[in-house]
Short mmCIF file of C-alpha atoms in Angstrom, two decimals:
data_model
loop_
_atom_site.label_atom_id
_atom_site.label_comp_id
_atom_site.label_asym_id
_atom_site.label_seq_id
_atom_site.Cartn_x
_atom_site.Cartn_y
_atom_site.Cartn_z
CA UNK C 387 50.39 -25.23 -40.70
CA UNK C 388 49.28 -22.39 -38.50
CA UNK C 389 47.52 -23.75 -35.44
CA UNK C 390 44.46 -21.94 -34.04
CA UNK C 391 45.24 -19.98 -30.93
CA UNK C 392 43.80 -21.29 -27.66
CA UNK C 393 40.85 -19.40 -26.29
CA UNK C 394 41.11 -17.67 -22.95
CA UNK C 395 40.31 -19.77 -19.93
CA UNK C 396 36.67 -19.81 -18.85
CA UNK C 397 36.06 -18.46 -15.40
CA UNK C 398 35.55 -20.90 -12.59
CA UNK C 399 31.92 -20.86 -11.41
CA UNK C 400 31.65 -20.02 -7.72
CA UNK C 401 29.15 -22.89 -7.31
CA UNK C 402 31.13 -25.51 -9.21
CA UNK C 403 30.89 -28.01 -6.36
CA UNK C 404 27.29 -27.20 -5.49
CA UNK C 405 25.58 -30.61 -5.72
CA UNK C 406 22.21 -28.96 -6.25
CA UNK C 407 23.43 -27.84 -9.67
CA UNK C 408 24.15 -31.39 -10.86
CA UNK C 409 27.28 -33.50 -11.03
CA UNK C 410 30.73 -32.00 -11.54
CA UNK C 411 30.54 -33.05 -15.20
CA UNK C 412 27.19 -31.25 -15.49
CA UNK C 413 28.66 -28.07 -14.02
CA UNK C 414 31.86 -28.10 -16.07
CA UNK C 415 29.86 -28.75 -19.25
CA UNK C 416 27.55 -25.84 -18.46
CA UNK C 417 30.51 -23.55 -17.75
CA UNK C 418 32.24 -24.44 -21.01
CA UNK C 419 29.01 -24.02 -22.98
CA UNK C 420 28.54 -20.59 -21.45
CA UNK C 421 32.13 -19.77 -22.35
CA UNK C 422 31.51 -20.71 -25.98
CA UNK C 423 28.08 -19.03 -26.15
CA UNK C 424 29.53 -15.78 -24.80
CA UNK C 425 31.76 -15.45 -27.85
CA UNK C 426 34.96 -15.63 -25.81
CA UNK C 427 35.84 -18.88 -27.60
CA UNK C 428 35.53 -18.13 -31.32
CA UNK C 429 34.99 -20.83 -33.97
CA UNK C 430 38.33 -22.43 -34.79
CA UNK C 431 39.93 -21.51 -31.47
CA UNK C 432 41.27 -24.17 -29.16
CA UNK C 433 39.99 -24.92 -25.71
CA UNK C 434 42.63 -25.24 -23.00
CA UNK C 435 44.11 -28.72 -22.57
CA UNK C 436 42.71 -31.32 -20.16
CA UNK C 437 45.39 -30.71 -17.51
CA UNK C 438 44.82 -26.94 -17.63
CA UNK C 439 41.04 -27.27 -17.38
CA UNK C 440 41.38 -29.88 -14.65
CA UNK C 441 43.51 -27.52 -12.55
CA UNK C 442 41.34 -24.51 -13.31
CA UNK C 443 38.10 -26.19 -12.22
CA UNK C 444 39.63 -28.29 -9.46
CA UNK C 445 38.26 -31.55 -10.86
CA UNK C 446 39.75 -34.75 -12.22
CA UNK C 447 40.72 -35.18 -15.85
CA UNK C 448 37.99 -37.83 -16.07
CA UNK C 449 35.40 -35.13 -15.35
CA UNK C 450 36.95 -32.88 -17.99
CA UNK C 451 36.91 -35.71 -20.56
CA UNK C 452 33.22 -36.34 -19.83
CA UNK C 453 32.43 -32.63 -20.27
CA UNK C 454 34.37 -32.46 -23.55
CA UNK C 455 32.60 -35.62 -24.75
CA UNK C 456 29.24 -33.94 -24.12
CA UNK C 457 30.34 -30.83 -26.01
CA UNK C 458 31.37 -33.05 -28.94
CA UNK C 459 27.99 -34.83 -28.89
CA UNK C 460 26.29 -31.43 -28.95
CA UNK C 461 28.33 -30.43 -32.00
CA UNK C 462 30.05 -27.58 -30.19
CA UNK C 463 33.65 -28.81 -30.40
CA UNK C 464 35.72 -31.29 -32.36
CA UNK C 465 39.08 -32.91 -31.70
CA UNK C 466 41.60 -32.25 -34.46
CA UNK C 467 44.87 -34.06 -34.84
CA UNK C 468 47.62 -31.74 -33.74
CA UNK C 469 45.23 -28.96 -32.78
CA UNK C 470 43.46 -30.30 -29.72
CA UNK C 471 39.83 -29.52 -28.93
CA UNK C 472 38.58 -26.85 -31.32
CA UNK C 473 35.35 -24.86 -31.22
CA UNK C 474 33.14 -25.73 -34.20
CA UNK C 475 31.63 -23.34 -36.69
CA UNK C 476 28.08 -22.53 -35.67
CA UNK C 477 28.79 -23.42 -32.06
CA UNK C 478 27.28 -20.13 -30.95
CA UNK C 479 23.88 -21.08 -32.35
CA UNK C 480 21.90 -22.12 -29.30
CA UNK C 481 20.54 -25.67 -29.25
CA UNK C 482 18.30 -27.31 -26.69
CA UNK C 483 20.24 -29.71 -24.48
CA UNK C 484 19.85 -31.30 -21.08
CA UNK C 485 23.08 -31.27 -19.11
CA UNK C 486 21.97 -33.87 -16.60
CA UNK C 487 23.38 -37.13 -15.34
CA UNK C 488 20.27 -39.23 -14.68
CA UNK C 489 22.14 -42.37 -13.66
CA UNK C 490 22.61 -41.50 -10.02
CA UNK C 491 20.34 -38.63 -9.07
CA UNK C 492 16.63 -38.89 -8.40
CA UNK C 493 16.47 -35.08 -8.47
CA UNK C 494 17.77 -35.05 -12.06
CA UNK C 495 15.33 -37.74 -13.17
CA UNK C 496 12.43 -35.92 -11.53
CA UNK C 497 13.36 -32.73 -13.37
CA UNK C 498 13.18 -34.55 -16.69
CA UNK C 499 9.92 -36.24 -15.69
CA UNK C 500 8.45 -32.85 -14.81
CA UNK C 501 9.41 -31.58 -18.26
CA UNK C 502 7.88 -34.70 -19.78
CA UNK C 503 4.55 -34.02 -18.06
CA UNK C 504 3.63 -31.10 -20.28
CA UNK C 505 4.88 -32.76 -23.45
CA UNK C 506 2.99 -36.03 -22.90
CA UNK C 507 -0.22 -34.27 -21.88
CA UNK C 508 -0.43 -32.11 -24.98
CA UNK C 509 0.71 -34.93 -27.26
CA UNK C 510 -2.13 -37.15 -26.02
CA UNK C 511 -4.66 -34.34 -26.48
CA UNK C 512 -3.50 -33.64 -30.04
CA UNK C 513 -3.46 -37.35 -30.84
CA UNK C 514 -7.09 -37.58 -29.73
CA UNK C 515 -7.96 -34.81 -32.17
CA UNK C 516 -5.81 -35.78 -35.14
CA UNK C 517 -5.01 -39.50 -35.17
CA UNK C 518 -5.62 -41.60 -38.24
CA UNK C 519 -6.95 -45.15 -38.13
CA UNK C 520 -3.46 -46.48 -38.86
CA UNK C 521 -1.94 -44.42 -36.05
CA UNK C 522 -4.54 -45.66 -33.59
CA UNK C 523 -3.72 -49.22 -34.59
CA UNK C 524 -0.03 -48.47 -34.00
CA UNK C 525 -0.79 -47.26 -30.47
CA UNK C 526 -2.79 -50.43 -29.81
CA UNK C 527 0.07 -52.61 -31.13
CA UNK C 528 2.47 -50.76 -28.85
CA UNK C 529 0.26 -51.60 -25.87
CA UNK C 530 0.24 -55.27 -26.82
CA UNK C 531 4.04 -55.20 -27.21
CA UNK C 532 4.40 -54.07 -23.59
CA UNK C 533 2.18 -56.96 -22.47
CA UNK C 534 4.28 -59.42 -24.48
CA UNK C 535 7.54 -58.09 -23.08
CA UNK C 536 6.29 -58.47 -19.51
CA UNK C 537 4.90 -61.94 -20.25
CA UNK C 538 8.35 -62.97 -21.49
CA UNK C 539 9.98 -61.62 -18.36
CA UNK C 540 11.60 -58.60 -19.98
CA UNK C 541 11.49 -55.17 -18.33
CA UNK C 542 9.40 -53.60 -21.12
CA UNK C 543 11.37 -50.35 -21.07
CA UNK C 544 11.83 -50.09 -24.84
CA UNK C 545 8.21 -51.08 -25.42
CA UNK C 546 7.03 -48.48 -22.90
CA UNK C 547 8.96 -45.78 -24.74
CA UNK C 548 7.61 -47.04 -28.07
CA UNK C 549 4.04 -46.65 -26.79
CA UNK C 550 4.59 -42.99 -25.97
CA UNK C 551 6.39 -42.48 -29.28
CA UNK C 552 3.39 -43.92 -31.13
CA UNK C 553 1.17 -41.36 -29.38
CA UNK C 554 3.53 -38.56 -30.41
CA UNK C 555 3.35 -39.67 -34.05
CA UNK C 556 -0.45 -39.49 -33.83
CA UNK C 557 -0.25 -35.76 -33.06
CA UNK C 558 0.38 -35.09 -36.74
CA UNK C 559 3.16 -32.72 -35.69
CA UNK C 560 6.63 -34.13 -36.58
CA UNK C 561 8.25 -32.03 -33.85
CA UNK C 562 6.62 -34.17 -31.16
CA UNK C 563 8.30 -37.46 -32.20
CA UNK C 564 11.63 -35.65 -32.52
CA UNK C 565 11.30 -34.11 -29.06
CA UNK C 566 10.08 -37.42 -27.63
CA UNK C 567 13.12 -39.28 -28.95
CA UNK C 568 15.40 -36.63 -27.46
CA UNK C 569 13.72 -36.74 -24.06
CA UNK C 570 13.51 -40.54 -24.29
CA UNK C 571 17.23 -40.98 -23.70
CA UNK C 572 16.72 -39.45 -20.25
CA UNK C 573 13.27 -40.92 -19.59
CA UNK C 574 14.54 -44.44 -20.27
CA UNK C 575 16.49 -44.48 -17.02
CA UNK C 576 13.45 -43.30 -15.06
CA UNK C 577 11.29 -46.07 -16.53
CA UNK C 578 13.99 -48.65 -15.92
CA UNK C 579 14.31 -47.67 -12.26
CA UNK C 580 10.60 -47.97 -11.57
CA UNK C 581 10.53 -51.36 -13.30
CA UNK C 582 13.64 -52.68 -11.54
CA UNK C 583 12.21 -53.57 -8.16
CA UNK C 584 11.35 -57.25 -8.54
CA UNK C 585 9.06 -57.30 -5.50
CA UNK C 586 6.88 -54.53 -6.89
CA UNK C 587 7.11 -55.28 -10.61
CA UNK C 588 3.90 -57.29 -11.01
CA UNK C 589 1.60 -54.85 -9.22
CA UNK C 590 3.34 -51.86 -10.77
CA UNK C 591 3.06 -53.34 -14.26
CA UNK C 592 -0.69 -53.81 -13.85
CA UNK C 593 -1.08 -50.23 -12.66
CA UNK C 594 0.95 -48.83 -15.55
CA UNK C 595 -1.04 -50.92 -18.03
CA UNK C 596 -4.28 -49.43 -16.72
CA UNK C 597 -2.80 -45.95 -17.11
CA UNK C 598 -1.59 -46.64 -20.65
CA UNK C 599 -4.94 -48.14 -21.60
CA UNK C 600 -6.73 -45.03 -20.29
CA UNK C 601 -4.60 -42.89 -22.63
CA UNK C 602 -5.36 -45.19 -25.57
CA UNK C 603 -9.09 -45.29 -24.80
CA UNK C 604 -9.35 -41.49 -24.63
CA UNK C 605 -7.46 -41.10 -27.91
CA UNK C 606 -9.68 -43.72 -29.57
CA UNK C 607 -12.74 -41.83 -28.28
CA UNK C 608 -11.39 -38.60 -29.83
CA UNK C 609 -11.63 -36.94 -26.40
CA UNK C 610 -8.66 -34.53 -26.04
CA UNK C 611 -9.45 -33.47 -22.46
CA UNK C 612 -9.73 -37.07 -21.27
CA UNK C 613 -6.52 -37.95 -23.14
CA UNK C 614 -4.66 -35.03 -21.59
CA UNK C 615 -5.95 -35.96 -18.12
CA UNK C 616 -4.98 -39.63 -18.58
CA UNK C 617 -1.47 -38.72 -19.74
CA UNK C 618 -0.94 -36.23 -16.91
CA UNK C 619 -2.19 -38.76 -14.36
CA UNK C 620 0.23 -41.32 -15.76
CA UNK C 621 3.22 -38.99 -15.46
CA UNK C 622 2.18 -37.81 -11.98
CA UNK C 623 1.95 -41.43 -10.87
CA UNK C 624 5.33 -42.10 -12.46
CA UNK C 625 6.79 -39.40 -10.23
CA UNK C 626 5.38 -41.14 -7.17
CA UNK C 627 6.78 -44.48 -8.33
CA UNK C 628 10.18 -42.89 -8.75
CA UNK C 629 10.07 -41.47 -5.26
CA UNK C 630 9.17 -44.86 -3.81
CA UNK C 631 11.86 -46.79 -5.71
CA UNK C 632 14.40 -48.68 -3.63
CA UNK C 633 17.09 -46.14 -2.59
CA UNK C 634 19.71 -48.80 -3.34
CA UNK C 635 19.09 -48.26 -7.05
CA UNK C 636 20.25 -44.65 -6.72
CA UNK C 637 23.26 -45.53 -4.59
CA UNK C 638 24.43 -48.40 -6.81
CA UNK C 639 23.47 -47.82 -10.47
CA UNK C 640 25.50 -50.85 -11.56
CA UNK C 641 23.05 -53.10 -9.75
CA UNK C 642 20.14 -52.07 -11.96
CA UNK C 643 18.80 -54.22 -14.70
CA UNK C 644 20.16 -53.52 -18.18
#
């Protein structure tokens, strides 16, 4: 069998170890994506091996494996027996991704939360205009589920996400739930962090409930401006809660609640 030829090595970014551009895995992933998007790595061609990439970028093989794993998840490469890591067909078609490690960087989480601000605001406004009776009931049930989770001593993270997902369904636009679920994998960590400080949890939970209820009330009243304002206020307050979270959570992610 004729093996696909390896693609030329991607250039090493001058800012590879610039922390402001994310983790090393973030930066290597971005560099390899750019290499593929440029057309230098054609579909069916092999990427250089882990040791070669590790030496080229000056990072550990663990970082390279993480970057390759992200490329696989994005559908850009696949690992073939006897061929190594191969660029997939259609890999040059651009897809929206977030190359961020939100587990140890408040800056990364804040970037995602900032992106979320516009999405949540418009989703709430559209939901106020378009929701059905059944969708409004679903939003109300989601609110009650958060209360139940907190009453049972759980962190309520999944229920919090489900509330916002129920609002996105009420927009009547199927793209909103899809985008919400994509963003949710990054937002989850932000919500978990703000709910992880035991000393602040009770007061914070009450505040968040008031904010969620304001969103629900505005949607129920069919008031898009009030719904948008309530959602934006909620996200802005979430940013402040993130900033005030115990710094130990950022320094020791393993200590966070699961």
